[in-house]
Short mmCIF file of C-alpha atoms in Angstrom, two decimals:
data_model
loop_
_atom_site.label_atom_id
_atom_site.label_comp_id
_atom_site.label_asym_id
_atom_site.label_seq_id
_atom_site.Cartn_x
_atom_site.Cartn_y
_atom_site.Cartn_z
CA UNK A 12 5.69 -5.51 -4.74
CA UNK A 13 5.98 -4.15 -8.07
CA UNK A 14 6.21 -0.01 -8.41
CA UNK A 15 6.16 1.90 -11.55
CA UNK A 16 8.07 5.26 -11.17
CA UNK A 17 5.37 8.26 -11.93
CA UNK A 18 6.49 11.81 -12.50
CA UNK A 19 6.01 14.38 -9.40
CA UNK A 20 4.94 17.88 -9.78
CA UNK A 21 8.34 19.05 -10.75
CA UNK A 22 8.85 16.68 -13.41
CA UNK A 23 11.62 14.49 -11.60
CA UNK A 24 10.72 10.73 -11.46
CA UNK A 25 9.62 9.04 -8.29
CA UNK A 26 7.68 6.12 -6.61
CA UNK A 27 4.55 6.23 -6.22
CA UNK A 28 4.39 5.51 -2.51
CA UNK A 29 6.56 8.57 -2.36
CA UNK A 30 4.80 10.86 -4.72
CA UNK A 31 3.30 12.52 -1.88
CA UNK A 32 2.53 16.38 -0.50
CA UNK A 33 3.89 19.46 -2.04
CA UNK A 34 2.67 22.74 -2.18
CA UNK A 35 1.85 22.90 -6.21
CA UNK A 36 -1.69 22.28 -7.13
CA UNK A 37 -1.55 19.24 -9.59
CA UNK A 38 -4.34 20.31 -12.40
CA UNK A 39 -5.86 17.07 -14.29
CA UNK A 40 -9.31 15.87 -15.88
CA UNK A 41 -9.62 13.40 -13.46
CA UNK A 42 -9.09 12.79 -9.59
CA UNK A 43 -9.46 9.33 -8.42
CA UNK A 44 -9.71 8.75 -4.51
CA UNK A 45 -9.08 5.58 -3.59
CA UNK A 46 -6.27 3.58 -5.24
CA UNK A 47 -7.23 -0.09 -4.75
CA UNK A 48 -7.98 -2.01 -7.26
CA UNK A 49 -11.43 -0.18 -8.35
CA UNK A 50 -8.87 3.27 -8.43
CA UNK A 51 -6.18 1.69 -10.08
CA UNK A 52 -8.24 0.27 -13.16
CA UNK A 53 -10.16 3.67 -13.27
CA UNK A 54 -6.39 5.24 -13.70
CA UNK A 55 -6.36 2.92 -16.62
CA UNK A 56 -9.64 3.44 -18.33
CA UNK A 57 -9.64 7.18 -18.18
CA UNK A 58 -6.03 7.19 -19.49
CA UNK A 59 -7.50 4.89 -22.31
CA UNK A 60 -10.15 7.68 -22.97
CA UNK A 61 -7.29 10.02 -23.28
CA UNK A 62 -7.63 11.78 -19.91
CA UNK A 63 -5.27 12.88 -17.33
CA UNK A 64 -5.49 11.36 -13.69
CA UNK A 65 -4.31 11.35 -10.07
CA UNK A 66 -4.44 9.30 -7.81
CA UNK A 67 -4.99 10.30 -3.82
CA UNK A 68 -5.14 7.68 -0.67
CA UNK A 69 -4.44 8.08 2.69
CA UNK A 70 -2.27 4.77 2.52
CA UNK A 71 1.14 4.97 1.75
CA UNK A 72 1.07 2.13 -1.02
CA UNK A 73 -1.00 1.52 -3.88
CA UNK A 74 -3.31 -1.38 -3.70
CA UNK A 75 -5.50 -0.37 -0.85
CA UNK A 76 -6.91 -2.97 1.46
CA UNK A 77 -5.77 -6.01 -0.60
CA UNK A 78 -2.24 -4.61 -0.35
CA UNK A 79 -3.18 -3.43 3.81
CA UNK A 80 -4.85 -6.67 4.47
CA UNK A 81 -4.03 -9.51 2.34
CA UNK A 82 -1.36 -9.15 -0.01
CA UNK A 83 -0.48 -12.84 0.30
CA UNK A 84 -3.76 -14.23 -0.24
CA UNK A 85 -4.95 -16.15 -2.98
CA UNK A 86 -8.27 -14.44 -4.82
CA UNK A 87 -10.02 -16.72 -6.89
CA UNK A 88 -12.92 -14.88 -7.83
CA UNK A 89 -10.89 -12.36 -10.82
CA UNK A 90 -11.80 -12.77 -14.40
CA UNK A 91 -9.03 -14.04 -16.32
CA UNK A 92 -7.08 -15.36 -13.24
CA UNK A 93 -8.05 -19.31 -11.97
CA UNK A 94 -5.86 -17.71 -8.98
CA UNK A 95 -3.66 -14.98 -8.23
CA UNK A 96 -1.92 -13.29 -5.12
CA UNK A 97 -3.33 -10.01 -4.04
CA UNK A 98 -0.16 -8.31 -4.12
CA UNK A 99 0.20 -9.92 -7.62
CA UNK A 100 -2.56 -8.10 -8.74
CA UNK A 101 -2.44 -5.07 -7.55
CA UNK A 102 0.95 -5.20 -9.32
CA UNK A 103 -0.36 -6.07 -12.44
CA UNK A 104 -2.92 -2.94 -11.82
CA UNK A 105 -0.06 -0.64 -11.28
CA UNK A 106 1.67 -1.86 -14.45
CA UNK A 107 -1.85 -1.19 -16.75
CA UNK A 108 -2.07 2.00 -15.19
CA UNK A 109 1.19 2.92 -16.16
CA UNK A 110 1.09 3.49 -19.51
CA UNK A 111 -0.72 6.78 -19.23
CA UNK A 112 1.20 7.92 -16.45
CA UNK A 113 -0.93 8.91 -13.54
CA UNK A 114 0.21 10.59 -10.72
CA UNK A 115 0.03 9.61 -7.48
CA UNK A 116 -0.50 11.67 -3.71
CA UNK A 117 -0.83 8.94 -1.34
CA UNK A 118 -0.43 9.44 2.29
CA UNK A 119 -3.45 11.83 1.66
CA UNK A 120 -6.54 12.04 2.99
CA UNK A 121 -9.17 13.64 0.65
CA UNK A 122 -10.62 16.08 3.49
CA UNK A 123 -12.24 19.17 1.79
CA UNK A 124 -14.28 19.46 -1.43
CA UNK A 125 -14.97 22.91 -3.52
CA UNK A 126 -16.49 23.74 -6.32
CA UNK A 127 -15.42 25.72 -9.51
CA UNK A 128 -17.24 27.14 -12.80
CA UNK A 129 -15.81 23.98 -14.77
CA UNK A 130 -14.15 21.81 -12.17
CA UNK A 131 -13.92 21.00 -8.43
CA UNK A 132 -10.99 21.28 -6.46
CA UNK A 133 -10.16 18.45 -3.81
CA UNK A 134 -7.57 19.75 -0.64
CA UNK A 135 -5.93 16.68 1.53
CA UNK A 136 -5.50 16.30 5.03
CA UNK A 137 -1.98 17.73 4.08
CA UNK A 138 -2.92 21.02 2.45
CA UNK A 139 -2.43 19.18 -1.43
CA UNK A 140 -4.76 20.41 -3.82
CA UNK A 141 -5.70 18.87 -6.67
CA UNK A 142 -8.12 20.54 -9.68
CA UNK A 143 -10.41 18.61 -11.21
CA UNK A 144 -12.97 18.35 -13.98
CA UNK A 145 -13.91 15.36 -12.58
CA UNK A 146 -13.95 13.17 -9.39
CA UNK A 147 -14.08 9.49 -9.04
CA UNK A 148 -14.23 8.04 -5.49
CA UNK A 149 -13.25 3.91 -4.91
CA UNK A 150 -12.42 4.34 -1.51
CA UNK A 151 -13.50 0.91 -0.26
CA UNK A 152 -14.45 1.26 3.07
CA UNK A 153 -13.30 4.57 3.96
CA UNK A 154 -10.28 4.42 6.42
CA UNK A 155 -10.45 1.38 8.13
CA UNK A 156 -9.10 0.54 11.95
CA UNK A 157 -8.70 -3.16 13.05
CA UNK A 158 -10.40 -3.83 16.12
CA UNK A 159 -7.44 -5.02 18.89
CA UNK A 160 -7.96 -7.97 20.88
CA UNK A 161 -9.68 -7.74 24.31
CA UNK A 162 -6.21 -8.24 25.97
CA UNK A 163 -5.06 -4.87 24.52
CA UNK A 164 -2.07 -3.91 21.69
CA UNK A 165 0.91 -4.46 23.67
CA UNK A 166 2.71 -7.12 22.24
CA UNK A 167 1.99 -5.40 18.65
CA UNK A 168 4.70 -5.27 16.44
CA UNK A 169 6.61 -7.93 18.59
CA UNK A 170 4.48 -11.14 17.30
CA UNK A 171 1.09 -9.49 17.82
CA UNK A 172 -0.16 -8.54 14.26
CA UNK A 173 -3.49 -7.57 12.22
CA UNK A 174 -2.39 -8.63 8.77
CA UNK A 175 0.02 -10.64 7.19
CA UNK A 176 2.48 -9.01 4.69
CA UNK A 177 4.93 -11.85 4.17
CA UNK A 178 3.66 -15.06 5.02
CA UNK A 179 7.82 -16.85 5.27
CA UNK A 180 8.23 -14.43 8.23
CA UNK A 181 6.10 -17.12 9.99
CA UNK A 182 8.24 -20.36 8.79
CA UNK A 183 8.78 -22.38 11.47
CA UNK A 184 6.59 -20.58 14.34
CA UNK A 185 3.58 -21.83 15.95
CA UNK A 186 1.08 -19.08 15.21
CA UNK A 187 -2.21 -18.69 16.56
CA UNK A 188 -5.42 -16.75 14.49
CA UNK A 189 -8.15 -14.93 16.42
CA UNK A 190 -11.33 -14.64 14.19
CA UNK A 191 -14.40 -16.59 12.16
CA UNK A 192 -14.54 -14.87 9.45
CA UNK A 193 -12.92 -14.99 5.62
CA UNK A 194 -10.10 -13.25 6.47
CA UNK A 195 -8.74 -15.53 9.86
CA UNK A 196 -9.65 -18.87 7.94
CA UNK A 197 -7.51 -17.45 5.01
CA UNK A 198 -4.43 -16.46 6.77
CA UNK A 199 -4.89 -19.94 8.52
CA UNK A 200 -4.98 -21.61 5.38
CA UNK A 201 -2.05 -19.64 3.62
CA UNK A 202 -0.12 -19.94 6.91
CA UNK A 203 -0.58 -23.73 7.28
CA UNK A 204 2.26 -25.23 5.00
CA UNK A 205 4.99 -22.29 6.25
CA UNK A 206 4.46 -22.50 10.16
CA UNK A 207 5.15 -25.50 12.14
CA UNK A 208 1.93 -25.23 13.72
CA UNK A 209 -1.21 -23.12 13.43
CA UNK A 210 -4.12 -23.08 15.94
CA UNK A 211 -7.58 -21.19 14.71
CA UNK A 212 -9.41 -19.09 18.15
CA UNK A 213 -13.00 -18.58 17.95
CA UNK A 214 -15.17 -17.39 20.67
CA UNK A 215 -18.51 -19.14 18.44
CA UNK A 216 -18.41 -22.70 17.05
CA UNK A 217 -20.34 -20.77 13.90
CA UNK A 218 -18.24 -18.65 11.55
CA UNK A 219 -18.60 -16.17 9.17
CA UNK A 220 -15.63 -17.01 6.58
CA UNK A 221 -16.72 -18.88 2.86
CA UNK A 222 -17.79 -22.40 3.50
CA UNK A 223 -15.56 -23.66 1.10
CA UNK A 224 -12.50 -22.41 2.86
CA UNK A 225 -13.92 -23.58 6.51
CA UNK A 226 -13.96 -27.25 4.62
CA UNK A 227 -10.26 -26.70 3.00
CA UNK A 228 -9.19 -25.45 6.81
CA UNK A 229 -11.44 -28.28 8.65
CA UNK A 230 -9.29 -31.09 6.26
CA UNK A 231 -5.99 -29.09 7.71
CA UNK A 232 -3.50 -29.83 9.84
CA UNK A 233 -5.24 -26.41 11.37
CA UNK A 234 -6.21 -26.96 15.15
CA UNK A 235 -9.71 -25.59 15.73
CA UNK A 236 -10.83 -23.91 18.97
CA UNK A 237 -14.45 -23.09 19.38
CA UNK A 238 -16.02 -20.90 22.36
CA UNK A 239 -12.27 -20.02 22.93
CA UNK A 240 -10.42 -16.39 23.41
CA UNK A 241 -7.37 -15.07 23.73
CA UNK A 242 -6.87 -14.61 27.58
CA UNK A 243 -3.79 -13.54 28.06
CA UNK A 244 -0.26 -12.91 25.99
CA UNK A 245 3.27 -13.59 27.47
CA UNK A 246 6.79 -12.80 26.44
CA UNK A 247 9.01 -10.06 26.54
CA UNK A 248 10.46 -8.77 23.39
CA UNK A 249 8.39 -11.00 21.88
CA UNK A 250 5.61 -13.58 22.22
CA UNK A 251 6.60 -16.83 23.82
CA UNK A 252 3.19 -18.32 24.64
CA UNK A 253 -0.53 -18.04 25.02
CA UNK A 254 -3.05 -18.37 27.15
CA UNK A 255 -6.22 -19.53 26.18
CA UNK A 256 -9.47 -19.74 28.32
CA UNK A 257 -12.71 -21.91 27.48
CA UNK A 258 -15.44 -19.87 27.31
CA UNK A 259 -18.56 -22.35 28.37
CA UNK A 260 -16.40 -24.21 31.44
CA UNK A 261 -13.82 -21.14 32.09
CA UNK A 262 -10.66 -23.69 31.20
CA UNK A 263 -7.68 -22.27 30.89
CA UNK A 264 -4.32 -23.67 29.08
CA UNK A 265 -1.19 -22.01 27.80
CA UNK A 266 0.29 -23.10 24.82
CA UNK A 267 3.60 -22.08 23.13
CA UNK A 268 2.97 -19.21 20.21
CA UNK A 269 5.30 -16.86 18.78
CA UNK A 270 2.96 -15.23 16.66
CA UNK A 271 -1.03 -14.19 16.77
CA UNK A 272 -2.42 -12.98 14.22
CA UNK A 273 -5.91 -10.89 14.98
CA UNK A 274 -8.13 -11.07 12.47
CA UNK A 275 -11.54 -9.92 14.21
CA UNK A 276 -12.29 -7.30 11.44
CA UNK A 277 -12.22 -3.33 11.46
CA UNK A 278 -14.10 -0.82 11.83
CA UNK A 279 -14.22 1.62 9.01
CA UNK A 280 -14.79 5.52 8.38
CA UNK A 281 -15.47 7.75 5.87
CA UNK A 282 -14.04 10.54 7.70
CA UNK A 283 -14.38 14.28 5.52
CA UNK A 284 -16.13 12.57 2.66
CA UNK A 285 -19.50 12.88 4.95
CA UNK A 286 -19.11 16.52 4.28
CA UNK A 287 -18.88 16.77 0.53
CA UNK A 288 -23.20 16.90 0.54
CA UNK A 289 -23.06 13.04 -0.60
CA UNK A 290 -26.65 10.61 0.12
CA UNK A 291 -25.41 7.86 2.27
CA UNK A 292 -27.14 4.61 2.17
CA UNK A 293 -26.12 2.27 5.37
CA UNK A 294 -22.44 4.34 5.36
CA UNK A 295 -21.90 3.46 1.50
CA UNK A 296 -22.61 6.24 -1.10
CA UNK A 297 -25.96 6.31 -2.89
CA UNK A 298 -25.28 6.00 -6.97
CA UNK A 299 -27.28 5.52 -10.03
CA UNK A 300 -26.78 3.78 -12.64
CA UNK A 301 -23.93 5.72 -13.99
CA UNK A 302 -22.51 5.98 -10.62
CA UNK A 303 -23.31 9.55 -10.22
CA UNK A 304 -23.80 10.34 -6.74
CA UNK A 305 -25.60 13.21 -7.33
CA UNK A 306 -22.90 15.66 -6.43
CA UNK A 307 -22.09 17.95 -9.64
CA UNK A 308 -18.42 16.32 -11.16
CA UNK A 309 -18.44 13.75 -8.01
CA UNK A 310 -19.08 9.68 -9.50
CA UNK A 311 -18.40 6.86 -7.16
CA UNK A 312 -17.13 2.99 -8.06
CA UNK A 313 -16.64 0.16 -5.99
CA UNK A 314 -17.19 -1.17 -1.96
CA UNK A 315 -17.48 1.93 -0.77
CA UNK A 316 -21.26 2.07 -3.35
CA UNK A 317 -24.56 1.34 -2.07
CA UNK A 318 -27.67 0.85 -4.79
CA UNK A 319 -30.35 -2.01 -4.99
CA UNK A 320 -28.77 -5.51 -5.67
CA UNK A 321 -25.56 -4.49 -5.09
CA UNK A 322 -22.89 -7.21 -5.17
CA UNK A 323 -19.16 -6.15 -3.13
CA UNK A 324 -16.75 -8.17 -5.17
CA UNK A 325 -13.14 -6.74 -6.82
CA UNK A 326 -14.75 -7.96 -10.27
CA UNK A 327 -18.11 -5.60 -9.94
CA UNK A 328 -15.66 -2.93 -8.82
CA UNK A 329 -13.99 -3.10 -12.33
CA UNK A 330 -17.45 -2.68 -14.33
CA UNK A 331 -18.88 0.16 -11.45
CA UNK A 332 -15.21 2.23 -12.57
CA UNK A 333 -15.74 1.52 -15.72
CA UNK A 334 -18.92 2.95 -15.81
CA UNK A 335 -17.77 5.55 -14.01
CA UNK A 336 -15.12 6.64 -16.30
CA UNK A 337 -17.10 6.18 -19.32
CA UNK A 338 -20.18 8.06 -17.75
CA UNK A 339 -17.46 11.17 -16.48
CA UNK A 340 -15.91 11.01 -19.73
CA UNK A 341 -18.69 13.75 -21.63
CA UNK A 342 -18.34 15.92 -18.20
CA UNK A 343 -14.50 16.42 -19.10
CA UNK A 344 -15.20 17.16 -22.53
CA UNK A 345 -18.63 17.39 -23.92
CA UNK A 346 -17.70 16.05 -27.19
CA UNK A 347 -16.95 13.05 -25.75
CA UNK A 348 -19.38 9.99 -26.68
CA UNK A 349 -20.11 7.91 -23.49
CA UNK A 350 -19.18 4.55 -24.92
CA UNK A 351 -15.52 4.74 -25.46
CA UNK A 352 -15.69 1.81 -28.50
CA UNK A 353 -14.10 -1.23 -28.11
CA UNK A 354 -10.17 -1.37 -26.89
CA UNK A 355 -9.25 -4.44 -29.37
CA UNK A 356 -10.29 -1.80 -32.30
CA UNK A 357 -7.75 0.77 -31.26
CA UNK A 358 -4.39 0.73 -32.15
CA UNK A 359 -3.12 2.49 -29.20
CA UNK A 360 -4.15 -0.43 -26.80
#
């Protein structure tokens, strides 16, 4: 994946998966927590409407969960794109962004909130603190845990896996995916050309995934399993086979497998943002229509928003920052106009 080198609080140059901690206070107009693609394209936009920004996640890469989850998978549904890889874009994020130069913390949890006369100041789960005039949250889901398969995490990190970085790491293996939703019928699909074999485990013969992906993977050399589970893995530094067990008759078969890949979802937290005094809506933050949340200096963007006919797509996360930005924009400096003008009429675009 593609890094841009930022600047760290002593002025030396650094990644921005290592642009981490410290004991300064970083001071800028605007704090963004979250840096998927919602944060990343805020880090943009309020650069474009001459602000400073951070950036602060608790994951150690920028990209969030396209980058955590599916960095190799195609998206289709991106303005301007017919497709492109998730890592792909989240490079092509990074690179926009990078033209103002925002900093970024990551490996930090935004824990504690405070406010000021003029700003708010944000403290991580590391001690960082970072002044604000402004905070933006596109935090997704919150933290998010993947929920392990019934037969436990043992064989994790030795074939056993929730997501799939690199998808030629699996050339040549027979890989079986546990799940019915988008994201197992994905990897399936992306894995199908690369593996020698791939076998889809589900313990329903309904799934959850996009029903034009369940025809792609039903016209695939994919092999199927319905009211099937994962009974039992066996190998010793790493998988060697499988044992499967039939749900409505109690069957059992083993079949060879040197790689599983669980994709039966995650669970996902908030964590210290429940504390800041924000109105939750069905664990999402309540917004308006500028996507204040009703927290003096605290807007909102993206997944993690709740408000009536919202839509949880990458491409409404763009327009909900947007807003955002533009919206925060007079809060920064109150001669600020909200509408920013149009970015083909400036010459600094």
């Amino acid at each position: 994946m593609v890094t841009q080198s930022v600047e760290a609080n002593d002025g030396t140059a650094v990644r921005p998966e290592a642009a981490a901690g410290g004991d300064v206070d970083t001071s800028v107009d605007m704090l963004i927590v979250g840096a998927g693609p919602a944060g990343l394209y805020g880090a943009y936009y309020a650069g474009f409407r001459g602000m400073s920004v951070a950036l602060m996640d608790s994951l150690p890469e920028a990209g969030g969960q396209v980058t955590a989850m599916y960095p190799e998978k195609v998206i289709y549904d991106v303005a301007g794109f017919p497709a492109i890889r998730g890592r792909e874009l989240v490079d092509a994020l990074v690179t926009q962004a990078a033209q103002f130069d925002p900093t970024y913390l990551l490996d930090q949890q935004a824990a504690e909130l405070a406010h000021e006369p003029e700003a708010v100041v944000v403290t991580s789960s590391q001690g960082h603190r970072v002044r604000a005039r402004v905070v933006v949250i596109t935090g997704g889901l919150g933290t998010f845990t993947p929920r392990p398969l019934p037969t436990g995490t043992g064989h994790l990190g030795r074939g056993l896996a929730y997501f799939v970085p690199k998808l030629d790491a699996y050339a040549d293996q027979d890989v079986v995916v546990v799940g019915g939703g988008d994201s197992a019928f994905d990897w399936a699909l992306a894995l199908e050309p690369i593996a020698r074999s791939v076998t889809l485990v589900h313990r329903r013969d309904r799934f959850r995934a996009h029903a034009a992906t369940i025809e792609r993977v039903e016209a695939s050399s994919v092999e199927i399993l319905t009211f099937s589970e994962v009974a039992a893995i066996h190998g010793e530094d790493r998988i060697e086979k499988v044992e499967l067990v039939q749900t409505r008759t109690g069957d059992r078969h083993v079949r060879p497998a040197q790689a599983v890949v669980a994709a039966l979802g995650f669970t996902a937290d908030l964590g210290p943002l429940t504390r800041w005094g924000l109105t939750m809506a069905r664990r999402h933050i309540a917004v308006d229509s500028t996507m204040f949340t009703g927290v003096d200096r605290v807007f909102a963007a993206g997944d993690i928003t709740e408000y009536p006919g919202k839509v949880r797509l990458i491409a409404t996360g763009f327009g909900e920052v947007a807003t955002a930005v533009n919206n925060a924009a007079p809060v920064v400096d109150p001669a600020a106009k909200v509408f920013p003008g149009h970015s083909s009429g400036d010459s600094t675009a």
